[in-house]
mmCIF file of C-alpha atoms in Angstrom:
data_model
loop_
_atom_site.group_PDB
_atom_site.id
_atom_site.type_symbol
_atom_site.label_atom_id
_atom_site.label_comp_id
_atom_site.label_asym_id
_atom_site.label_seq_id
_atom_site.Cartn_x
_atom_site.Cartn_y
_atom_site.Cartn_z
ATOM 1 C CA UNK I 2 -2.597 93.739 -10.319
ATOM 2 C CA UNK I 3 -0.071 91.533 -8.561
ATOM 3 C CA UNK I 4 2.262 89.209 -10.090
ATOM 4 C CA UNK I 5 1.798 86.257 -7.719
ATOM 5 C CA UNK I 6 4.274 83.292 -8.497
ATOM 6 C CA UNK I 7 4.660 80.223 -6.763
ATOM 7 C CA UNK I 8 7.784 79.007 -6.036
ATOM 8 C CA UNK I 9 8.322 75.443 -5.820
ATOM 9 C CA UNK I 10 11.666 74.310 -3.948
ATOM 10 C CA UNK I 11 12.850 70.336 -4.250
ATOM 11 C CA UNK I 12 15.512 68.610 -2.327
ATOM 12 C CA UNK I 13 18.829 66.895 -4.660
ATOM 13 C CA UNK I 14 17.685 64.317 -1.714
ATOM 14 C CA UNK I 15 13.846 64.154 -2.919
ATOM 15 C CA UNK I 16 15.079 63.692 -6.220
ATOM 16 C CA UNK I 17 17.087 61.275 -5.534
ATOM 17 C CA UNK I 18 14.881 59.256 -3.178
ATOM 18 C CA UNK I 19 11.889 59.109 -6.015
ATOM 19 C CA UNK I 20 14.547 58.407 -8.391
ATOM 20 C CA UNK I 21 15.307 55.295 -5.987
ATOM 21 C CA UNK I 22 11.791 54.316 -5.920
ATOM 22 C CA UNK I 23 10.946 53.969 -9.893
ATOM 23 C CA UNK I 24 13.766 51.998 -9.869
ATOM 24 C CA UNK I 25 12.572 49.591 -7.249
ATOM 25 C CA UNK I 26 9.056 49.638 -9.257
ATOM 26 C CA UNK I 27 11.201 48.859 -12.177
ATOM 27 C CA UNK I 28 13.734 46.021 -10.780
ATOM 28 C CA UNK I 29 10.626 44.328 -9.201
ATOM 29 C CA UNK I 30 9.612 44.309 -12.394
ATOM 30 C CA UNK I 31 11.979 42.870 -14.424
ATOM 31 C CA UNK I 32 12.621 40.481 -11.428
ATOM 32 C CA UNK I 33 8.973 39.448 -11.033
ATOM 33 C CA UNK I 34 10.314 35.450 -11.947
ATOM 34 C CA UNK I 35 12.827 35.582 -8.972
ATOM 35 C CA UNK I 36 10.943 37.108 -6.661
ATOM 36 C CA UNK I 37 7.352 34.863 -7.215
ATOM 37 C CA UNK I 38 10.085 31.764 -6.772
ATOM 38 C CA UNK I 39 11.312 33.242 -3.636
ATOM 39 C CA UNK I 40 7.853 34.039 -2.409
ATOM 40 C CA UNK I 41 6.953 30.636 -3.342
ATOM 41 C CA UNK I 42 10.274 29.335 -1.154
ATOM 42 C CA UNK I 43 8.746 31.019 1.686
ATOM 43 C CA UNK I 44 5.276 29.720 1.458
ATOM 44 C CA UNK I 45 6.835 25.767 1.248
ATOM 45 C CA UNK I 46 9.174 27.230 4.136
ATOM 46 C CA UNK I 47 6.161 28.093 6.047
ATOM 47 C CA UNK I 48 4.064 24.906 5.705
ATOM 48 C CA UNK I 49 6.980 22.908 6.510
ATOM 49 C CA UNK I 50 8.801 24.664 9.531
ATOM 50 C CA UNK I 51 6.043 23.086 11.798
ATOM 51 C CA UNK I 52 6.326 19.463 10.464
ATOM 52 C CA UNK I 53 10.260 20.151 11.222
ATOM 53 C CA UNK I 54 9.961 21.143 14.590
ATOM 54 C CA UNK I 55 7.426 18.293 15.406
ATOM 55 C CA UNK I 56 9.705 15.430 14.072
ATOM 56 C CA UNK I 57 12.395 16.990 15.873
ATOM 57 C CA UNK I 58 10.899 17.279 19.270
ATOM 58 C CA UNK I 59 8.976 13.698 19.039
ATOM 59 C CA UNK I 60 12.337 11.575 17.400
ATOM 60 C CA UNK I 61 14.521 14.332 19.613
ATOM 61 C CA UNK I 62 17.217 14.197 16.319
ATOM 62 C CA UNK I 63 18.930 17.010 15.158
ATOM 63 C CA UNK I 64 17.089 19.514 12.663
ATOM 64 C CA UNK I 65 19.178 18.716 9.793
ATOM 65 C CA UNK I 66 18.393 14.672 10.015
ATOM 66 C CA UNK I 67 14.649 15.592 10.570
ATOM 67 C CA UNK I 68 14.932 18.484 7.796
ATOM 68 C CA UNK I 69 16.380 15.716 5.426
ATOM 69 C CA UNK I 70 14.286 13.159 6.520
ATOM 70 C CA UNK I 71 11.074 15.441 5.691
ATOM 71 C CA UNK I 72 12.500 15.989 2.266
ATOM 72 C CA UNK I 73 13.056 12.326 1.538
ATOM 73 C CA UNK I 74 9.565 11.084 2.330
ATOM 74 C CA UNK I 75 8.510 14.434 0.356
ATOM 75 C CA UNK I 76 10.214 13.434 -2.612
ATOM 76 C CA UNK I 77 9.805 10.133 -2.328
ATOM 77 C CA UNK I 78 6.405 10.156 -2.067
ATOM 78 C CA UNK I 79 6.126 12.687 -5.121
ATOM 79 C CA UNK I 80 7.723 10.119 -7.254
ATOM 80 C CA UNK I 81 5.521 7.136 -5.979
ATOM 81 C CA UNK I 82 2.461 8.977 -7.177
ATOM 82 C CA UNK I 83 3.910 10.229 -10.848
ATOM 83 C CA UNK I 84 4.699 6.551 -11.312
ATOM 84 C CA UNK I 85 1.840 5.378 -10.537
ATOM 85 C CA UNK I 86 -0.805 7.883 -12.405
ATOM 86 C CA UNK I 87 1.679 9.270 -15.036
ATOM 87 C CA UNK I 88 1.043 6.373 -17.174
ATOM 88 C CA UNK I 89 -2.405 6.116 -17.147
ATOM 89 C CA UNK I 90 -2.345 10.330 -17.271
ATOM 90 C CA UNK I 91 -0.625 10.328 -20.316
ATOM 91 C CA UNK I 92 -3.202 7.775 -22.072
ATOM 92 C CA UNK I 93 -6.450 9.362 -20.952
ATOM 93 C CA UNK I 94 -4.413 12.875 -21.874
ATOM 94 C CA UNK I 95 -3.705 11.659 -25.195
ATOM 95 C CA UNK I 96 -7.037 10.180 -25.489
ATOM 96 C CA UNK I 97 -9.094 12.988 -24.318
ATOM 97 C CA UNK I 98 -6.796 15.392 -27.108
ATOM 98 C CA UNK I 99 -7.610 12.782 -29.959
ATOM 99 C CA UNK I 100 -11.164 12.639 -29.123
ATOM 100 C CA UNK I 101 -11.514 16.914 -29.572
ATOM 101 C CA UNK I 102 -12.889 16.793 -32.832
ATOM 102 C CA UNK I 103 -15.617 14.013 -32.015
ATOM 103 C CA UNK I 104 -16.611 16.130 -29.139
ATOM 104 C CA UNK I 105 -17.496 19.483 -30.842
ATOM 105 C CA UNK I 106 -18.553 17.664 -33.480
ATOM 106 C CA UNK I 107 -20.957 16.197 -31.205
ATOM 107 C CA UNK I 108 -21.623 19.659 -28.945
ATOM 108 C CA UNK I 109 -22.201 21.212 -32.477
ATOM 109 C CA UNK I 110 -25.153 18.401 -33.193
ATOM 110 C CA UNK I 111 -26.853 19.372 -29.391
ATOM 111 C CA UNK I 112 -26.963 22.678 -29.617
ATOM 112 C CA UNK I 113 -28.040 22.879 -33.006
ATOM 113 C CA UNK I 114 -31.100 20.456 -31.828
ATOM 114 C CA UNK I 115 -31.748 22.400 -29.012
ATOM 115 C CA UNK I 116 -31.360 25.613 -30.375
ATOM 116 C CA UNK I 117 -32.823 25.049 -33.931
ATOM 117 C CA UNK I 118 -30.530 25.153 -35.973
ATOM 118 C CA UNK I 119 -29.037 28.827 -35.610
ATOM 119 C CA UNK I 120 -26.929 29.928 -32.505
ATOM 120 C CA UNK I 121 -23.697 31.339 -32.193
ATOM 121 C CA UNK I 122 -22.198 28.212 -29.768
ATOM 122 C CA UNK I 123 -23.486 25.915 -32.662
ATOM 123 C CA UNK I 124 -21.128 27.469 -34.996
ATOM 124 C CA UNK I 125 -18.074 27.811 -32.249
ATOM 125 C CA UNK I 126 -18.147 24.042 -31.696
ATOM 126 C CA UNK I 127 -18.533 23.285 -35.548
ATOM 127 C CA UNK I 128 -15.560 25.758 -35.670
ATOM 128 C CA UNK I 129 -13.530 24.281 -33.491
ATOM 129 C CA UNK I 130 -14.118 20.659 -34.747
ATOM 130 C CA UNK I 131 -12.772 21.724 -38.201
ATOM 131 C CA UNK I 132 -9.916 23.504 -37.044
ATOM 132 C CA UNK I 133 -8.751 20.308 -34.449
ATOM 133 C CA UNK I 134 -9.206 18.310 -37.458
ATOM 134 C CA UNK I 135 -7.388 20.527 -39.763
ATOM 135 C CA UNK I 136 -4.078 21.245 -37.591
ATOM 136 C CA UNK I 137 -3.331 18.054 -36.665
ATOM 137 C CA UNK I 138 0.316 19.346 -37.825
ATOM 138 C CA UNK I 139 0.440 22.317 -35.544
ATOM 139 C CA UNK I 140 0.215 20.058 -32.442
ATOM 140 C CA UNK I 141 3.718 18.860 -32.872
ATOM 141 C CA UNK I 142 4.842 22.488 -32.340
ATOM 142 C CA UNK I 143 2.325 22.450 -29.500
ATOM 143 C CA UNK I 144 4.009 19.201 -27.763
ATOM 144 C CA UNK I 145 7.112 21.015 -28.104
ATOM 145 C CA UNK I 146 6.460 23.992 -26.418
ATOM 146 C CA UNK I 147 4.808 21.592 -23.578
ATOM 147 C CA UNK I 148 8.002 19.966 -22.808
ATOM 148 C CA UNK I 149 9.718 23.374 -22.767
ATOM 149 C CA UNK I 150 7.008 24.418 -20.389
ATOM 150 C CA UNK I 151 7.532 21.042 -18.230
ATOM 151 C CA UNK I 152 11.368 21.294 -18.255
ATOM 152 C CA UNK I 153 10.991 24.859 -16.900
ATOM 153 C CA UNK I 154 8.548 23.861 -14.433
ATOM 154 C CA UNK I 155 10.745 21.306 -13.151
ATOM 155 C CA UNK I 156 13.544 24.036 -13.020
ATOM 156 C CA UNK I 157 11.549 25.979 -11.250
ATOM 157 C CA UNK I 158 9.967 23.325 -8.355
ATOM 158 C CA UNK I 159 13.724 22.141 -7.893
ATOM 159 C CA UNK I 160 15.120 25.839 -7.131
ATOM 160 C CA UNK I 161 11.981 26.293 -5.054
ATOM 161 C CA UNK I 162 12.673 23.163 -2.960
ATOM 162 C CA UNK I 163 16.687 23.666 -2.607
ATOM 163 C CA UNK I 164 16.053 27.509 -1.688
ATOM 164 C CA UNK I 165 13.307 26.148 1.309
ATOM 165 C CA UNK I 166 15.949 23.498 2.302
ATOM 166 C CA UNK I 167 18.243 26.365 2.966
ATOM 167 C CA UNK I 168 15.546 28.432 4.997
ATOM 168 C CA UNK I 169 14.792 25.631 6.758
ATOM 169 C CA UNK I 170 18.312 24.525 7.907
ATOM 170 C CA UNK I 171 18.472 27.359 11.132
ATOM 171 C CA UNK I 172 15.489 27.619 13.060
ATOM 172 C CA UNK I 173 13.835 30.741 13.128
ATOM 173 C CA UNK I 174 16.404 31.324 10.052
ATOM 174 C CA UNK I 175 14.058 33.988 8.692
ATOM 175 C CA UNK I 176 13.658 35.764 12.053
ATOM 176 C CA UNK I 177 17.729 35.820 12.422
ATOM 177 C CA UNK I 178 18.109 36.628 9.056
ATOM 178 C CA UNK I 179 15.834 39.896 9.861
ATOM 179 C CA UNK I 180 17.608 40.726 13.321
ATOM 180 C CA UNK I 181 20.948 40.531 11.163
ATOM 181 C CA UNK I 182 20.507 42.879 8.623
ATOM 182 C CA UNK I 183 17.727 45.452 9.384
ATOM 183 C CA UNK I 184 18.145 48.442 11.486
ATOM 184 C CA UNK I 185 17.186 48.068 15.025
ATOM 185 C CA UNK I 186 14.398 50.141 15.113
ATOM 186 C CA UNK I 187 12.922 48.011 12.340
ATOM 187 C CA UNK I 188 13.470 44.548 13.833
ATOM 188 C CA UNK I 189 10.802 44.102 15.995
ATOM 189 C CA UNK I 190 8.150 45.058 13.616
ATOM 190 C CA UNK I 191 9.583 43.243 10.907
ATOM 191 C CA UNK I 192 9.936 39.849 12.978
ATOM 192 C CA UNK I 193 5.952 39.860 13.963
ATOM 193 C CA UNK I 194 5.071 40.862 10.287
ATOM 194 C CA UNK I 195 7.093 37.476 9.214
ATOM 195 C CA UNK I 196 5.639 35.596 11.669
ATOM 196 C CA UNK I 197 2.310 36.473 11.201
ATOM 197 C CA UNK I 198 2.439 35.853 7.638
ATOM 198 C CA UNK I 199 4.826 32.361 7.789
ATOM 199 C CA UNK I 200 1.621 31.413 10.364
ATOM 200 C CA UNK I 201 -1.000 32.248 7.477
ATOM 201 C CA UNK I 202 0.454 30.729 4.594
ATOM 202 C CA UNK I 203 1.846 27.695 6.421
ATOM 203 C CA UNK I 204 -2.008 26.963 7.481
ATOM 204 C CA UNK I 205 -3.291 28.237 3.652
ATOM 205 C CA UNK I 206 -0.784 25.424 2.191
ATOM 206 C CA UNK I 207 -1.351 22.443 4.458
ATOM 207 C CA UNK I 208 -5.103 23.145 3.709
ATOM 208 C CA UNK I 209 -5.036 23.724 0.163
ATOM 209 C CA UNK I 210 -3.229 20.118 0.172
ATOM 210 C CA UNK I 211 -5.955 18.425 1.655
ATOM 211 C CA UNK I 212 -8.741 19.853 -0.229
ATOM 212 C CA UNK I 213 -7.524 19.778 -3.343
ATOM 213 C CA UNK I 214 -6.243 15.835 -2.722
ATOM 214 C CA UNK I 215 -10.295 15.194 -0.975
ATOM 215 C CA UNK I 216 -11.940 17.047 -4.151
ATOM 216 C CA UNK I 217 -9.733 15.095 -6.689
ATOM 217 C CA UNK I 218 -10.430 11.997 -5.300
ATOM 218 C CA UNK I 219 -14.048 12.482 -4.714
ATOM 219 C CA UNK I 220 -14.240 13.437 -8.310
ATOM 220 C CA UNK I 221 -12.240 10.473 -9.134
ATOM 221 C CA UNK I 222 -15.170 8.395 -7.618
ATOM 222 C CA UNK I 223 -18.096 9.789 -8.329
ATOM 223 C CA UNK I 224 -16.679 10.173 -11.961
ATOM 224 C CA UNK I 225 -16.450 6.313 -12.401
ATOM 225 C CA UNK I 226 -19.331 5.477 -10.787
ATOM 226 C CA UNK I 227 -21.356 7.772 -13.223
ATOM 227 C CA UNK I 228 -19.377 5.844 -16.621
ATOM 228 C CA UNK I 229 -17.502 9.083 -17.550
ATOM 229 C CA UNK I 230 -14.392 8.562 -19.671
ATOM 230 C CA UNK I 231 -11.198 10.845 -18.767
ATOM 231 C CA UNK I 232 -12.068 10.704 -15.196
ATOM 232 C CA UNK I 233 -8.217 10.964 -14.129
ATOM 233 C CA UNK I 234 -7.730 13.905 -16.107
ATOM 234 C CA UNK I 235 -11.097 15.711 -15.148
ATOM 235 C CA UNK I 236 -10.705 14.906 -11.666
ATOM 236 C CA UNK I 237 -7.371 16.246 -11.800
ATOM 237 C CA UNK I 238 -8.034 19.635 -13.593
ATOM 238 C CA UNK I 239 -11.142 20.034 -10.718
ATOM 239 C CA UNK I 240 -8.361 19.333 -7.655
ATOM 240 C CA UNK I 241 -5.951 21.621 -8.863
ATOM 241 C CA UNK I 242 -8.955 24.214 -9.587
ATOM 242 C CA UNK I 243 -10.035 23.769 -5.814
ATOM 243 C CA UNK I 244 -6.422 26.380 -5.520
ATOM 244 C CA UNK I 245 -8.510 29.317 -6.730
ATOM 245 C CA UNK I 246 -10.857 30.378 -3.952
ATOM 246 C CA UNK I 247 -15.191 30.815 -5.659
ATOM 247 C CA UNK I 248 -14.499 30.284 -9.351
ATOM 248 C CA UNK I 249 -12.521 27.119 -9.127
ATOM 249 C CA UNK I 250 -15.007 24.553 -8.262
ATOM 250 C CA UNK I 251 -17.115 26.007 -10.984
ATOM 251 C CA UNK I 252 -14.086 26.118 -13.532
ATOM 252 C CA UNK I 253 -13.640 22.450 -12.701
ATOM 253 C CA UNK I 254 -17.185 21.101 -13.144
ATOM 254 C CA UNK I 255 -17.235 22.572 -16.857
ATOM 255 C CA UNK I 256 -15.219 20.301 -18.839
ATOM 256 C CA UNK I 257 -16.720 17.368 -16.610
ATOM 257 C CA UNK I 258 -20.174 18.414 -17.934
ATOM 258 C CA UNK I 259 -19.141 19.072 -21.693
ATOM 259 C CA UNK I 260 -18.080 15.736 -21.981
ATOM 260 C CA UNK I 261 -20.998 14.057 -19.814
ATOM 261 C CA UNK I 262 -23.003 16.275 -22.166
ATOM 262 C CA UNK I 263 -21.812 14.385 -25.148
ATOM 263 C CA UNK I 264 -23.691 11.417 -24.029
ATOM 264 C CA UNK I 265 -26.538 12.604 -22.918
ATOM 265 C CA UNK I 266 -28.256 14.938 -20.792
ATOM 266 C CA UNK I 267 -28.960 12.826 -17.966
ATOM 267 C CA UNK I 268 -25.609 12.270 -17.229
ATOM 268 C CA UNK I 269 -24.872 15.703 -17.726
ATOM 269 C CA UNK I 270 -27.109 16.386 -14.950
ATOM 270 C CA UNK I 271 -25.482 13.491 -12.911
ATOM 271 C CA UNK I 272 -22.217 15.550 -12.905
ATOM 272 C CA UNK I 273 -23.622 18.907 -11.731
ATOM 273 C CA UNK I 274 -25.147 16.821 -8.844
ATOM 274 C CA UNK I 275 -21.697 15.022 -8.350
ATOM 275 C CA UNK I 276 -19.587 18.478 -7.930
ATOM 276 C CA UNK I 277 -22.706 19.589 -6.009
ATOM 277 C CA UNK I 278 -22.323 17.049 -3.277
ATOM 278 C CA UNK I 279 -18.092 16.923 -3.507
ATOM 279 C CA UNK I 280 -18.679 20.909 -3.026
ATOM 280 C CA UNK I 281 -21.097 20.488 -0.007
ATOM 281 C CA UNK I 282 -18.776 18.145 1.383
ATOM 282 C CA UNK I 283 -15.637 20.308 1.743
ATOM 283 C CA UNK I 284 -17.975 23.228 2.400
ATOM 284 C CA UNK I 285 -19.486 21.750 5.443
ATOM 285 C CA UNK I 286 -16.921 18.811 6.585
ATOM 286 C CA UNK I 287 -13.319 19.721 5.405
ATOM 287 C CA UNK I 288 -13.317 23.354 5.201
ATOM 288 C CA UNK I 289 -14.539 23.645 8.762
ATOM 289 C CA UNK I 290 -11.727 21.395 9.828
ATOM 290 C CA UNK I 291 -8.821 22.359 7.896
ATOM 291 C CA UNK I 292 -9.324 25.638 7.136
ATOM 292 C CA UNK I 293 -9.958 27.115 10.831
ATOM 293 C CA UNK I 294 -6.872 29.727 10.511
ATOM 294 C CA UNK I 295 -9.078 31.321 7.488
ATOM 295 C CA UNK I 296 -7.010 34.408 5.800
ATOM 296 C CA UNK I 297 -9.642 36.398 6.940
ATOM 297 C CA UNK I 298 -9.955 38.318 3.035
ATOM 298 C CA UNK I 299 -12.732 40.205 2.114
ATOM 299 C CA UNK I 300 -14.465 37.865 -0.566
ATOM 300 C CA UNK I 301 -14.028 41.397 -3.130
ATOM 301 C CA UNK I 302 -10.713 41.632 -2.089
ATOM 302 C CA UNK I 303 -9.376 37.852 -3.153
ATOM 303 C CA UNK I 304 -11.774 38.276 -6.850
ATOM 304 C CA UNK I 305 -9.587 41.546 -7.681
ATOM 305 C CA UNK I 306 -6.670 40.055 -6.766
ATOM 306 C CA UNK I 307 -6.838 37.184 -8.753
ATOM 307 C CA UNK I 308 -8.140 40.042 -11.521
ATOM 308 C CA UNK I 309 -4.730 41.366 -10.785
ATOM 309 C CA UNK I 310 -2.675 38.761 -10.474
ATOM 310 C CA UNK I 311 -3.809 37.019 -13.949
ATOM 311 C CA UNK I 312 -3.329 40.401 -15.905
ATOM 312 C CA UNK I 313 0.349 40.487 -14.317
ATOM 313 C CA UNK I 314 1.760 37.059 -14.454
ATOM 314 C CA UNK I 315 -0.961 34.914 -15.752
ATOM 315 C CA UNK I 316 -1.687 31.395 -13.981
ATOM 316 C CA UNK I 317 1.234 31.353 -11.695
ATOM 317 C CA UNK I 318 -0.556 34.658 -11.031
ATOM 318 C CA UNK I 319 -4.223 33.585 -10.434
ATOM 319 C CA UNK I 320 -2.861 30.674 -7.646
ATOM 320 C CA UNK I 321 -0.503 33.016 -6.110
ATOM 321 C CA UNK I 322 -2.979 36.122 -5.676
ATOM 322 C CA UNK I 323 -4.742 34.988 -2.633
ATOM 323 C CA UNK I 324 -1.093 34.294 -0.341
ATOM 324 C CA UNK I 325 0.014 37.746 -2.278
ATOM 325 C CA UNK I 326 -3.051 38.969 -0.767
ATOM 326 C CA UNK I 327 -2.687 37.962 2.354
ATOM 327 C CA UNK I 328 0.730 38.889 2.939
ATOM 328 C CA UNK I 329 -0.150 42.848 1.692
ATOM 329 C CA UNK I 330 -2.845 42.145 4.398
ATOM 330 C CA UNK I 331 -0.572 41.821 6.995
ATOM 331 C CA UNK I 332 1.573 44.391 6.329
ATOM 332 C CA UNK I 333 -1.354 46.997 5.674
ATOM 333 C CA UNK I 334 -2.730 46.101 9.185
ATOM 334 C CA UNK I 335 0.414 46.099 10.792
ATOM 335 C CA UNK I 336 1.421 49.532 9.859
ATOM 336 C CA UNK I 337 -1.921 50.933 9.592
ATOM 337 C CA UNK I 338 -2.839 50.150 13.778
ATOM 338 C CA UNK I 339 -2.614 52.175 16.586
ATOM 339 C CA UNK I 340 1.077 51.941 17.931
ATOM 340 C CA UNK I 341 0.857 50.902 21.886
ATOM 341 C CA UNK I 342 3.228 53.533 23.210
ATOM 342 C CA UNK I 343 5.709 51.500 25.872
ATOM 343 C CA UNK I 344 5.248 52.594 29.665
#
């Protein structure tokens, strides 16, 4: 019988090169915080690198006065609104916390009506009510941790912001920042993949704007028509929800019709036929109109992706995981079709 063996013969370079690539995996990684600020520099870069170029042309002023000029109206504006609605945010906020226990108390009282006396969401709510009223304590460590959370948000928009300033000072500063430093060969195909993808997410941002702003404030109406308290704050949490793509709209009717629910069921119903018609709206009139330059996702693709992208980084991740998306996309596609061979 023969002794067969089988001789396997690696490289020092194959060793080293997969020794290079776990510790990529692993630096990207640990790094995840820089990098997701640095993507998000280059989605703001995107979105405004058009506005730039417009102001530029039309006022014929140099890019920096136009760049600076964007900014100030930006910021401005920013401030304009958190004056205006912080206030009146804060009080319905405050408000809406205080009133917790009343409302499960109240959700505990429904459902036991409706459900006889005996079901498990019965005894959540009547859970919850207790334990709101109970830990009134523990929400001073909770407004603690808030303004940690808001001080390191604002740390975060402002090095977001000063790091697009600086991308936006040199036009096409991405594209000569790519001809610079990668190899020749890889220029060319490197340039269209950026430009391709500062195309899609400048289009994805400027959109997002304007539907989240139309579905707030159609909220905002349609909320105070109908009588229901917090409508600032629930109008709010369903604009920002209108970020992630099938589940938001849902996500932000929900506390809308818990707390119409607490009144009665009528109004309840009132709601669901309130986010009905705001969603028919931007389905039929905005989306059309602002959304033309669609990412062109696979509706399976964008749901795992947001799967992903909440296991790995949590909310930042769920509103980020349709731009991650599309930029793996563009890549995929661009390496992945057929190479036109030059004559």
């Amino acid at each position: 019988m023969n002794d067969k063996r089988l001789t396997i013969d690696i490289s020092f370079r194959t060793l080293v090169t997969i020794a290079a690539a776990l510790l990529g995996f692993y630096l990207v990684y640990r790094l995840r915080a820089i990098i997701l600020l640095i993507f998000l520099a280059l989605i703001v870069t995107a979105a405004l690198d058009p506005l730039v170029v417009t102001v530029k042309k039309r006022l014929r002023i140099p890019r920096l006065a136009a760049l600076v000029g964007i900014y100030t109206l930006l910021i401005s504006g920013i401030a304009f609104l958190v004056a205006i609605l912080l206030n009146p945010l804060t009080t319905e906020f405050d408000q809406f916390i205080s009133s917790l226990p009343s409302f499960f108390s109240k959700m505990s009282q429904f459902l036991e009506q409706v459900g006889g006396g005996s079901n498990f969401l019965s005894q959540g709510f009547s859970n919850s009510a207790q334990s709101f009223s109970r830990e009134g304590i523990g929400l001073a460590d909770g407004v603690i941790n808030t303004a940690i959370s808001v001080i390191s948000g604002l740390a975060a928009v402002i090095t977001v912001l000063v790091l697009s300033f600086y991308l936006l000072l040199e036009e096409n500063g991405i594209k000569n920042a790519l001809n610079s430093y990668l190899p020749v060969p890889w220029r060319k195909t490197a340039v269209h993949i950026a430009t391709t993808i500062s195309q899609k997410m400048g289009g994805w941002v400027r959109g997002q704007i304007v539907l989240c702003l139309a579905v707030g404030m159609s909220s905002y109406i349609g909320l105070l028509i109908l009588g229901i308290p917090y409508a600032l704050v629930l109008a709010l949490f369903a604009g920002l929800m209108e970020v992630i793509p099938f589940i938001g709209p849902f996500l932000g009717l929900i506390p809308a019709f818990l707390v119409a629910l607490t009144f009665s069921p009528a109004k309840a119903m009132a709601v669901i036929v309130l986010y009905f018609l705001v969603q028919q709206l931007e389905n039929h009139v905005l989306v059309p109109q602002v959304m033309r330059r669609a990412l062109g996702l696979h509706p399976a693709i964008v749901m795992i992706s947001i799967l992903i992208g909440g296991k790995l980084l949590g909310l930042a991740g769920v509103l980020l995981a349709t731009p991650l998306a599309a930029t793996m996309s563009v890549i995929i596609n661009d390496f992945t079709k057929p190479k036109r061979t030059e004559p």
